[in-house]
């Protein structure tokens, strides 16, 4: 493999309901830093139906170049169609680094693309950097059940590919003055050759806020005592218009589903306000919420570790304090 043919850092731009996914904008922020350190360009790849209008936004969030595959066949995400477009783009323009959000779409596409290219994939990374001497991508992720951070290098193959968790890196502020180059690309692709058909889209009708996107998160721990006691967390979240988070012990107890888990082996969150209620403050929990704007802890143990990581702490019984908060905010 001739590495000299490969250049630049790319981000696969995920589009949902006509808008660029926030994780893709975050990756442009991280990608910009990597590209600057390696003195190379940053590109975004947009695939979809009617996505050309989003190309300028990709530039305004940090890209130098945007490759666009815009056609009705890409209206809904399908592994086969997106994979064909992305593979064609990789073959033609040869990126050195290719990043995807670790969303269900990003994970699906990245692993499919990896099977067709002579390269590997570092999945679910939480930190990105480049090696000073070589410019190689350093993609780090929790390993061995979260007990160590493993840094993975792809030395022998190109592109170096990684999926990156949402909310672990930051988007740059939008700069409407930024300019770049847009390539409108296409490949011969016909509906008859595609094995999967989208017959119907069934939207999830459960009215919950996704914790990785929420501005307010009310998280509960084992201190809530039981699944019934944990209902108070749901009530407070509802009154505040926030999402429900949880410690791992709560998830393991089966009081809520795994997608509510905050922490090293759960979701990393950065809401404006994070309530940690009946949560002891173990390091594995703290790493998942420490960058929240305002952290408010409620714990009946004045020596609980969580009080070392919060902006405001209330020492007291959650079963007395939460009803008071609900009453207060309901009236607000
Ligand atoms: P506890 O530690 O039992 O704490 C309960 C707290 O509630 C106590 O501080 C107590 O004082 C307080 N309390 C009790 N009753 C009340 C009351 N009535 N009112 C107010 N406060 C009350 N944990 C995560 O959360 N996320 C992770 O991603 C994660 N990953 C892990 C990965 C590894 C490899 C390992 C080893 C552990 C991981 N853990 C994770 C587990 C973590 O170490 C802790 O065990 C867990 O966070 C503790 O959960 P907790 O705070 O709910 O429970």
Short mmCIF file of C-alpha atoms and ligand atoms in Angstrom, two decimals:
data_model
loop_
_atom_site.label_atom_id
_atom_site.label_comp_id
_atom_site.label_asym_id
_atom_site.label_seq_id
_atom_site.Cartn_x
_atom_site.Cartn_y
_atom_site.Cartn_z
CA UNK A 1 0.00 0.00 0.00
CA UNK A 2 1.49 3.35 -1.04
CA UNK A 3 0.79 5.74 1.84
CA UNK A 4 1.82 8.78 -0.24
CA UNK A 5 -1.44 8.49 -2.19
CA UNK A 6 -3.48 9.06 0.99
CA UNK A 7 -4.03 12.49 2.51
CA UNK A 8 -6.41 14.47 4.68
CA UNK A 9 -8.79 13.85 7.57
CA UNK A 10 -12.41 13.10 6.74
CA UNK A 11 -15.64 13.05 8.69
CA UNK A 12 -18.73 11.15 7.55
CA UNK A 13 -21.53 13.72 8.00
CA UNK A 14 -24.61 12.00 9.37
CA UNK A 15 -27.88 13.69 8.42
CA UNK A 16 -31.14 13.13 10.29
CA UNK A 17 -34.47 14.68 9.35
CA UNK A 18 -32.73 17.16 7.06
CA UNK A 19 -30.20 18.38 9.66
CA UNK A 20 -26.57 17.47 10.31
CA UNK A 21 -26.27 15.30 13.45
CA UNK A 22 -24.56 17.08 16.35
CA UNK A 23 -21.96 14.29 16.64
CA UNK A 24 -20.79 15.04 13.07
CA UNK A 25 -20.32 18.73 13.93
CA UNK A 26 -18.37 17.67 17.03
CA UNK A 27 -16.16 15.47 14.85
CA UNK A 28 -15.47 18.40 12.53
CA UNK A 29 -14.17 20.24 15.63
CA UNK A 30 -11.88 17.33 16.56
CA UNK A 31 -11.00 16.72 12.91
CA UNK A 32 -9.94 20.35 12.51
CA UNK A 33 -7.42 19.94 15.36
CA UNK A 34 -6.07 16.70 13.89
CA UNK A 35 -5.82 18.21 10.41
CA UNK A 36 -4.01 21.31 11.72
CA UNK A 37 -1.53 19.17 13.68
CA UNK A 38 -0.85 17.11 10.57
CA UNK A 39 -0.84 20.19 8.27
CA UNK A 40 -3.41 18.56 6.06
CA UNK A 41 -6.97 19.31 4.96
CA UNK A 42 -10.25 18.43 6.64
CA UNK A 43 -13.11 17.12 4.53
CA UNK A 44 -16.75 16.20 5.21
CA UNK A 45 -18.66 13.57 3.23
CA UNK A 46 -22.39 14.25 2.84
CA UNK A 47 -24.64 11.50 1.51
CA UNK A 48 -28.41 11.90 1.25
CA UNK A 49 -31.34 13.30 -0.70
CA UNK A 50 -31.31 17.11 -0.83
CA UNK A 51 -28.12 17.41 1.21
CA UNK A 52 -26.22 19.75 -1.14
CA UNK A 53 -27.76 22.68 0.74
CA UNK A 54 -25.97 21.49 3.92
CA UNK A 55 -22.47 21.56 2.35
CA UNK A 56 -21.76 25.21 3.22
CA UNK A 57 -22.67 24.46 6.86
CA UNK A 58 -20.04 21.69 6.91
CA UNK A 59 -17.46 24.28 5.81
CA UNK A 60 -18.66 26.80 8.38
CA UNK A 61 -18.05 24.20 11.12
CA UNK A 62 -14.44 23.65 10.07
CA UNK A 63 -14.11 21.65 6.81
CA UNK A 64 -11.96 22.77 3.88
CA UNK A 65 -13.62 20.41 1.41
CA UNK A 66 -17.03 18.72 1.16
CA UNK A 67 -17.80 15.70 -1.01
CA UNK A 68 -21.52 15.49 -1.73
CA UNK A 69 -23.51 12.50 -2.99
CA UNK A 70 -27.03 13.87 -3.43
CA UNK A 71 -29.69 11.64 -5.01
CA UNK A 72 -33.19 10.29 -4.18
CA UNK A 73 -31.73 6.78 -3.70
CA UNK A 74 -30.00 8.06 -0.53
CA UNK A 75 -33.26 9.41 0.98
CA UNK A 76 -33.23 6.87 3.81
CA UNK A 77 -30.07 5.43 5.31
CA UNK A 78 -29.36 1.97 3.92
CA UNK A 79 -26.05 0.23 4.47
CA UNK A 80 -25.66 -0.79 0.83
CA UNK A 81 -26.32 2.57 -0.84
CA UNK A 82 -24.29 4.67 1.61
CA UNK A 83 -21.47 2.15 1.60
CA UNK A 84 -21.24 2.21 -2.21
CA UNK A 85 -21.06 6.01 -2.26
CA UNK A 86 -18.51 6.24 0.55
CA UNK A 87 -16.33 3.47 -0.87
CA UNK A 88 -16.30 5.22 -4.25
CA UNK A 89 -15.30 8.46 -2.57
CA UNK A 90 -12.53 6.78 -0.55
CA UNK A 91 -11.20 5.07 -3.66
CA UNK A 92 -11.18 8.29 -5.66
CA UNK A 93 -9.86 10.81 -3.12
CA UNK A 94 -8.00 8.52 -0.63
CA UNK A 95 -8.29 9.92 2.92
CA UNK A 96 -5.64 9.14 5.52
CA UNK A 97 -8.11 9.31 8.40
CA UNK A 98 -11.87 8.68 8.29
CA UNK A 99 -14.08 9.36 11.35
CA UNK A 100 -17.70 8.46 12.02
CA UNK A 101 -20.00 9.20 14.97
CA UNK A 102 -20.54 6.11 17.14
CA UNK A 103 -24.30 6.25 16.48
CA UNK A 104 -26.27 3.31 15.15
CA UNK A 105 -25.85 4.67 11.59
CA UNK A 106 -22.15 5.51 12.02
CA UNK A 107 -21.33 2.14 13.59
CA UNK A 108 -23.22 0.26 10.90
CA UNK A 109 -21.64 2.16 8.01
CA UNK A 110 -18.10 2.14 9.41
CA UNK A 111 -18.07 -1.60 10.00
CA UNK A 112 -19.55 -2.28 6.55
CA UNK A 113 -16.97 -0.04 4.87
CA UNK A 114 -14.17 -1.68 6.89
CA UNK A 115 -15.13 -5.10 5.53
CA UNK A 116 -14.62 -3.85 1.98
CA UNK A 117 -11.36 -1.98 2.48
CA UNK A 118 -7.99 -3.45 3.38
CA UNK A 119 -8.04 -1.64 6.72
CA UNK A 120 -9.40 -1.96 10.26
CA UNK A 121 -11.71 0.08 12.48
CA UNK A 122 -11.24 1.33 16.03
CA UNK A 123 -14.75 1.32 17.46
CA UNK A 124 -16.33 3.53 20.12
CA UNK A 125 -13.37 5.80 20.81
CA UNK A 126 -13.48 8.58 23.41
CA UNK A 127 -10.21 10.44 22.68
CA UNK A 128 -8.42 11.37 19.46
CA UNK A 129 -4.94 12.71 18.86
CA UNK A 130 -2.05 12.31 16.45
CA UNK A 131 1.41 10.93 17.11
CA UNK A 132 3.89 13.79 16.87
CA UNK A 133 6.61 12.14 14.75
CA UNK A 134 4.48 10.07 12.39
CA UNK A 135 1.14 11.92 12.23
CA UNK A 136 -0.57 8.58 12.90
CA UNK A 137 -4.06 8.70 14.43
CA UNK A 138 -4.09 7.83 18.15
CA UNK A 139 -7.60 6.56 18.85
CA UNK A 140 -8.27 5.75 22.51
CA UNK A 141 -11.15 3.83 24.05
CA UNK A 142 -12.00 2.10 27.33
CA UNK A 143 -10.94 -1.56 27.27
CA UNK A 144 -11.19 -4.60 29.55
CA UNK A 145 -14.58 -3.56 30.91
CA UNK A 146 -13.48 0.06 31.32
CA UNK A 147 -10.52 -0.72 33.57
CA UNK A 148 -7.90 0.72 31.19
CA UNK A 149 -7.76 3.14 28.29
CA UNK A 150 -6.32 1.50 25.18
CA UNK A 151 -4.74 3.63 22.44
CA UNK A 152 -4.96 1.95 19.06
CA UNK A 153 -2.78 2.75 16.05
CA UNK A 154 -3.39 1.61 12.51
CA UNK A 155 0.17 1.50 11.19
CA UNK A 156 -0.01 -0.65 8.10
CA UNK A 157 -3.25 0.26 6.35
CA UNK A 158 -5.17 3.27 5.08
CA UNK A 159 -7.51 4.93 5.77
CA UNK A 160 -7.17 4.88 9.56
CA UNK A 161 -10.81 4.60 10.66
CA UNK A 162 -12.56 5.19 13.99
CA UNK A 163 -16.06 5.66 15.33
CA UNK A 164 -16.22 8.31 18.06
CA UNK A 165 -18.77 8.57 20.83
CA UNK A 166 -21.11 11.59 20.86
CA UNK A 167 -20.23 14.39 23.31
CA UNK A 168 -16.60 13.43 23.91
CA UNK A 169 -15.22 16.19 21.66
CA UNK A 170 -16.52 19.69 21.00
CA UNK A 171 -17.82 21.37 17.85
CA UNK A 172 -16.22 24.65 16.83
CA UNK A 173 -18.38 27.77 16.86
CA UNK A 174 -20.01 28.23 13.44
CA UNK A 175 -18.05 30.70 11.29
CA UNK A 176 -20.24 32.00 8.48
CA UNK A 177 -17.22 33.68 6.83
CA UNK A 178 -15.37 30.38 6.25
CA UNK A 179 -14.92 29.30 2.66
CA UNK A 180 -14.11 25.92 1.15
CA UNK A 181 -14.53 23.71 -1.89
CA UNK A 182 -17.61 21.60 -2.62
CA UNK A 183 -17.36 18.57 -4.94
CA UNK A 184 -20.67 17.26 -6.22
CA UNK A 185 -20.05 13.58 -6.86
CA UNK A 186 -22.18 10.73 -8.18
CA UNK A 187 -21.88 7.03 -8.88
CA UNK A 188 -23.98 4.74 -11.09
CA UNK A 189 -26.39 3.18 -8.60
CA UNK A 190 -29.82 1.72 -9.34
CA UNK A 191 -32.68 0.79 -7.06
CA UNK A 192 -33.01 -2.64 -8.71
CA UNK A 193 -29.49 -3.56 -7.59
CA UNK A 194 -30.14 -2.72 -3.93
CA UNK A 195 -31.30 -5.65 -1.82
CA UNK A 196 -32.90 -3.66 1.01
CA UNK A 197 -36.06 -1.61 0.55
CA UNK A 198 -37.55 0.86 3.03
CA UNK A 199 -41.27 0.06 3.21
CA UNK A 200 -42.25 2.18 6.17
CA UNK A 201 -40.59 4.32 8.85
CA UNK A 202 -42.04 3.69 12.32
CA UNK A 203 -40.99 6.42 14.70
CA UNK A 204 -40.41 5.74 18.37
CA UNK A 205 -43.40 7.35 20.01
CA UNK A 206 -42.13 7.08 23.60
CA UNK A 207 -41.81 10.65 24.82
CA UNK A 208 -38.33 10.48 26.28
CA UNK A 209 -35.47 12.90 25.76
CA UNK A 210 -32.24 11.21 24.62
CA UNK A 211 -29.72 11.72 27.38
CA UNK A 212 -26.81 12.54 25.09
CA UNK A 213 -28.80 15.47 23.64
CA UNK A 214 -30.60 16.69 26.79
CA UNK A 215 -30.01 20.12 28.35
CA UNK A 216 -31.19 18.88 31.75
CA UNK A 217 -30.51 15.40 33.14
CA UNK A 218 -31.88 14.07 36.40
CA UNK A 219 -29.79 11.06 37.35
CA UNK A 220 -30.59 8.65 40.14
CA UNK A 221 -28.44 6.11 41.95
CA UNK A 222 -28.84 3.16 44.30
CA UNK A 223 -29.81 5.66 47.01
CA UNK A 224 -33.30 5.70 45.46
CA UNK A 225 -33.76 2.33 47.14
CA UNK A 226 -35.89 0.44 44.60
CA UNK A 227 -37.49 0.62 41.16
CA UNK A 228 -40.55 2.18 42.80
CA UNK A 229 -38.39 4.77 44.60
CA UNK A 230 -36.64 5.54 41.28
CA UNK A 231 -39.99 6.75 39.90
CA UNK A 232 -39.36 10.00 41.78
CA UNK A 233 -36.39 10.60 39.45
CA UNK A 234 -38.73 10.22 36.44
CA UNK A 235 -41.20 12.65 38.02
CA UNK A 236 -38.58 15.34 38.64
CA UNK A 237 -37.19 14.89 35.12
CA UNK A 238 -40.68 15.27 33.68
CA UNK A 239 -41.38 18.48 35.61
CA UNK A 240 -38.04 19.94 34.48
CA UNK A 241 -38.46 18.77 30.86
CA UNK A 242 -35.24 16.79 31.23
CA UNK A 243 -33.98 13.28 30.59
CA UNK A 244 -33.48 10.48 33.10
CA UNK A 245 -29.93 9.30 33.79
CA UNK A 246 -28.71 6.54 36.08
CA UNK A 247 -25.66 4.99 37.68
CA UNK A 248 -24.52 1.57 36.54
CA UNK A 249 -25.72 -0.08 39.73
CA UNK A 250 -29.24 1.14 39.00
CA UNK A 251 -29.10 -0.22 35.46
CA UNK A 252 -27.77 -3.54 36.73
CA UNK A 253 -30.61 -3.68 39.23
CA UNK A 254 -32.99 -3.36 36.27
CA UNK A 255 -34.67 -0.17 37.47
CA UNK A 256 -34.07 1.50 34.05
CA UNK A 257 -32.66 0.47 30.67
CA UNK A 258 -28.96 0.57 29.76
CA UNK A 259 -29.31 3.59 27.46
CA UNK A 260 -29.88 5.72 30.61
CA UNK A 261 -26.49 4.79 32.10
CA UNK A 262 -24.06 7.66 32.52
CA UNK A 263 -20.35 6.99 32.90
CA UNK A 264 -17.31 5.19 31.67
CA UNK A 265 -19.22 2.20 30.36
CA UNK A 266 -22.37 4.20 29.64
CA UNK A 267 -23.00 7.51 27.89
CA UNK A 268 -20.84 10.64 28.24
CA UNK A 269 -23.09 13.65 28.78
CA UNK A 270 -22.58 17.43 28.92
CA UNK A 271 -26.00 18.92 29.77
CA UNK A 272 -26.45 22.45 31.04
CA UNK A 273 -27.73 21.06 34.37
CA UNK A 274 -26.98 17.61 35.85
CA UNK A 275 -28.70 16.37 39.00
CA UNK A 276 -26.92 13.46 40.75
CA UNK A 277 -29.34 12.09 43.32
CA UNK A 278 -28.50 9.18 45.60
CA UNK A 279 -25.30 8.64 43.60
CA UNK A 280 -22.09 8.08 45.56
CA UNK A 281 -19.74 9.69 43.00
CA UNK A 282 -17.56 6.76 41.90
CA UNK A 283 -14.93 7.81 39.37
CA UNK A 284 -16.54 5.64 36.69
CA UNK A 285 -19.70 7.75 37.01
CA UNK A 286 -17.92 11.09 37.32
CA UNK A 287 -15.99 10.69 34.02
CA UNK A 288 -19.30 10.53 32.18
CA UNK A 289 -20.79 13.78 33.54
CA UNK A 290 -17.96 15.96 34.86
CA UNK A 291 -18.14 18.42 31.95
CA UNK A 292 -21.79 19.30 32.64
CA UNK A 293 -22.48 23.04 32.99
CA UNK A 294 -23.93 22.89 36.50
CA UNK A 295 -23.85 19.81 38.72
CA UNK A 296 -26.26 19.58 41.65
CA UNK A 297 -25.85 16.64 44.04
CA UNK A 298 -28.30 15.34 46.62
CA UNK A 299 -26.99 12.72 49.04
CA UNK A 300 -27.73 11.90 52.64
CA UNK A 301 -24.06 11.15 53.39
CA UNK A 302 -22.15 14.44 53.89
CA UNK A 303 -18.90 12.62 53.08
CA UNK A 304 -20.11 11.19 49.77
CA UNK A 305 -17.54 11.61 46.98
CA UNK A 306 -20.10 13.25 44.73
CA UNK A 307 -19.81 16.43 46.81
CA UNK A 308 -16.23 16.81 45.52
CA UNK A 309 -17.48 16.98 41.94
CA UNK A 310 -20.55 19.21 42.17
CA UNK A 311 -21.22 22.95 42.05
CA UNK A 312 -24.09 22.73 44.55
CA UNK A 313 -24.60 19.99 47.11
CA UNK A 314 -27.65 19.25 49.25
CA UNK A 315 -27.07 16.93 52.20
CA UNK A 316 -30.36 15.22 52.88
CA UNK A 317 -32.83 12.45 52.13
CA UNK A 318 -33.81 12.33 48.45
CA UNK A 319 -37.32 11.25 49.42
CA UNK A 320 -37.81 14.50 51.30
CA UNK A 321 -35.99 16.82 48.89
CA UNK A 322 -37.26 15.62 45.49
CA UNK A 323 -40.97 16.21 46.34
CA UNK A 324 -40.07 19.75 47.45
CA UNK A 325 -38.24 20.37 44.15
CA UNK A 326 -41.16 18.95 42.15
CA UNK A 327 -43.59 21.21 44.01
CA UNK A 328 -41.32 24.22 43.53
CA UNK A 329 -40.70 23.68 39.79
CA UNK A 330 -44.30 22.72 39.04
CA UNK A 331 -45.36 26.07 40.36
CA UNK A 332 -42.61 27.88 38.45
P1 LIG B 1 -23.82 3.44 45.58
O1 LIG B 1 -22.36 3.50 45.45
O2 LIG B 1 -24.44 2.34 46.36
O3 LIG B 1 -24.26 4.84 46.22
C1 LIG B 1 -25.54 5.14 46.68
C2 LIG B 1 -25.49 6.54 47.27
O4 LIG B 1 -26.79 6.93 47.64
C3 LIG B 1 -24.64 6.62 48.56
O5 LIG B 1 -23.69 7.67 48.43
C4 LIG B 1 -25.64 6.91 49.67
O6 LIG B 1 -25.12 7.77 50.65
C5 LIG B 1 -26.75 7.60 48.89
N1 LIG B 1 -28.07 7.45 49.49
C6 LIG B 1 -28.63 6.34 50.03
N2 LIG B 1 -29.91 6.59 50.41
C7 LIG B 1 -30.15 7.90 50.10
C8 LIG B 1 -31.27 8.74 50.25
N3 LIG B 1 -32.44 8.30 50.77
N4 LIG B 1 -31.18 10.04 49.84
C9 LIG B 1 -30.00 10.52 49.32
N5 LIG B 1 -28.91 9.76 49.14
C10 LIG B 1 -28.99 8.46 49.52
N6 LIG B 1 -20.85 3.31 37.42
C11 LIG B 1 -21.57 4.23 36.71
O7 LIG B 1 -22.43 4.94 37.27
N7 LIG B 1 -21.37 4.34 35.37
C12 LIG B 1 -20.47 3.61 34.69
O8 LIG B 1 -20.36 3.76 33.47
C13 LIG B 1 -19.68 2.66 35.42
N8 LIG B 1 -18.74 1.93 34.80
C14 LIG B 1 -17.96 1.09 35.55
C15 LIG B 1 -16.91 0.38 34.95
C16 LIG B 1 -16.11 -0.44 35.71
C17 LIG B 1 -14.99 -1.18 35.06
C18 LIG B 1 -16.35 -0.60 37.09
C19 LIG B 1 -15.48 -1.51 37.92
C20 LIG B 1 -17.38 0.07 37.70
C21 LIG B 1 -18.21 0.92 36.95
N9 LIG B 1 -19.25 1.61 37.53
C22 LIG B 1 -19.95 2.54 36.81
C23 LIG B 1 -19.70 1.34 38.91
C24 LIG B 1 -19.18 2.34 39.91
O9 LIG B 1 -17.90 1.95 40.35
C25 LIG B 1 -20.12 2.40 41.15
O10 LIG B 1 -20.25 1.10 41.68
C26 LIG B 1 -21.52 2.94 40.84
O11 LIG B 1 -21.42 4.16 40.13
C27 LIG B 1 -22.26 3.17 42.15
O12 LIG B 1 -23.58 3.46 41.89
P2 LIG B 1 -24.42 4.34 42.90
O13 LIG B 1 -23.70 5.61 43.18
O14 LIG B 1 -25.79 4.42 42.34
O15 LIG B 1 -24.53 3.40 44.18
#
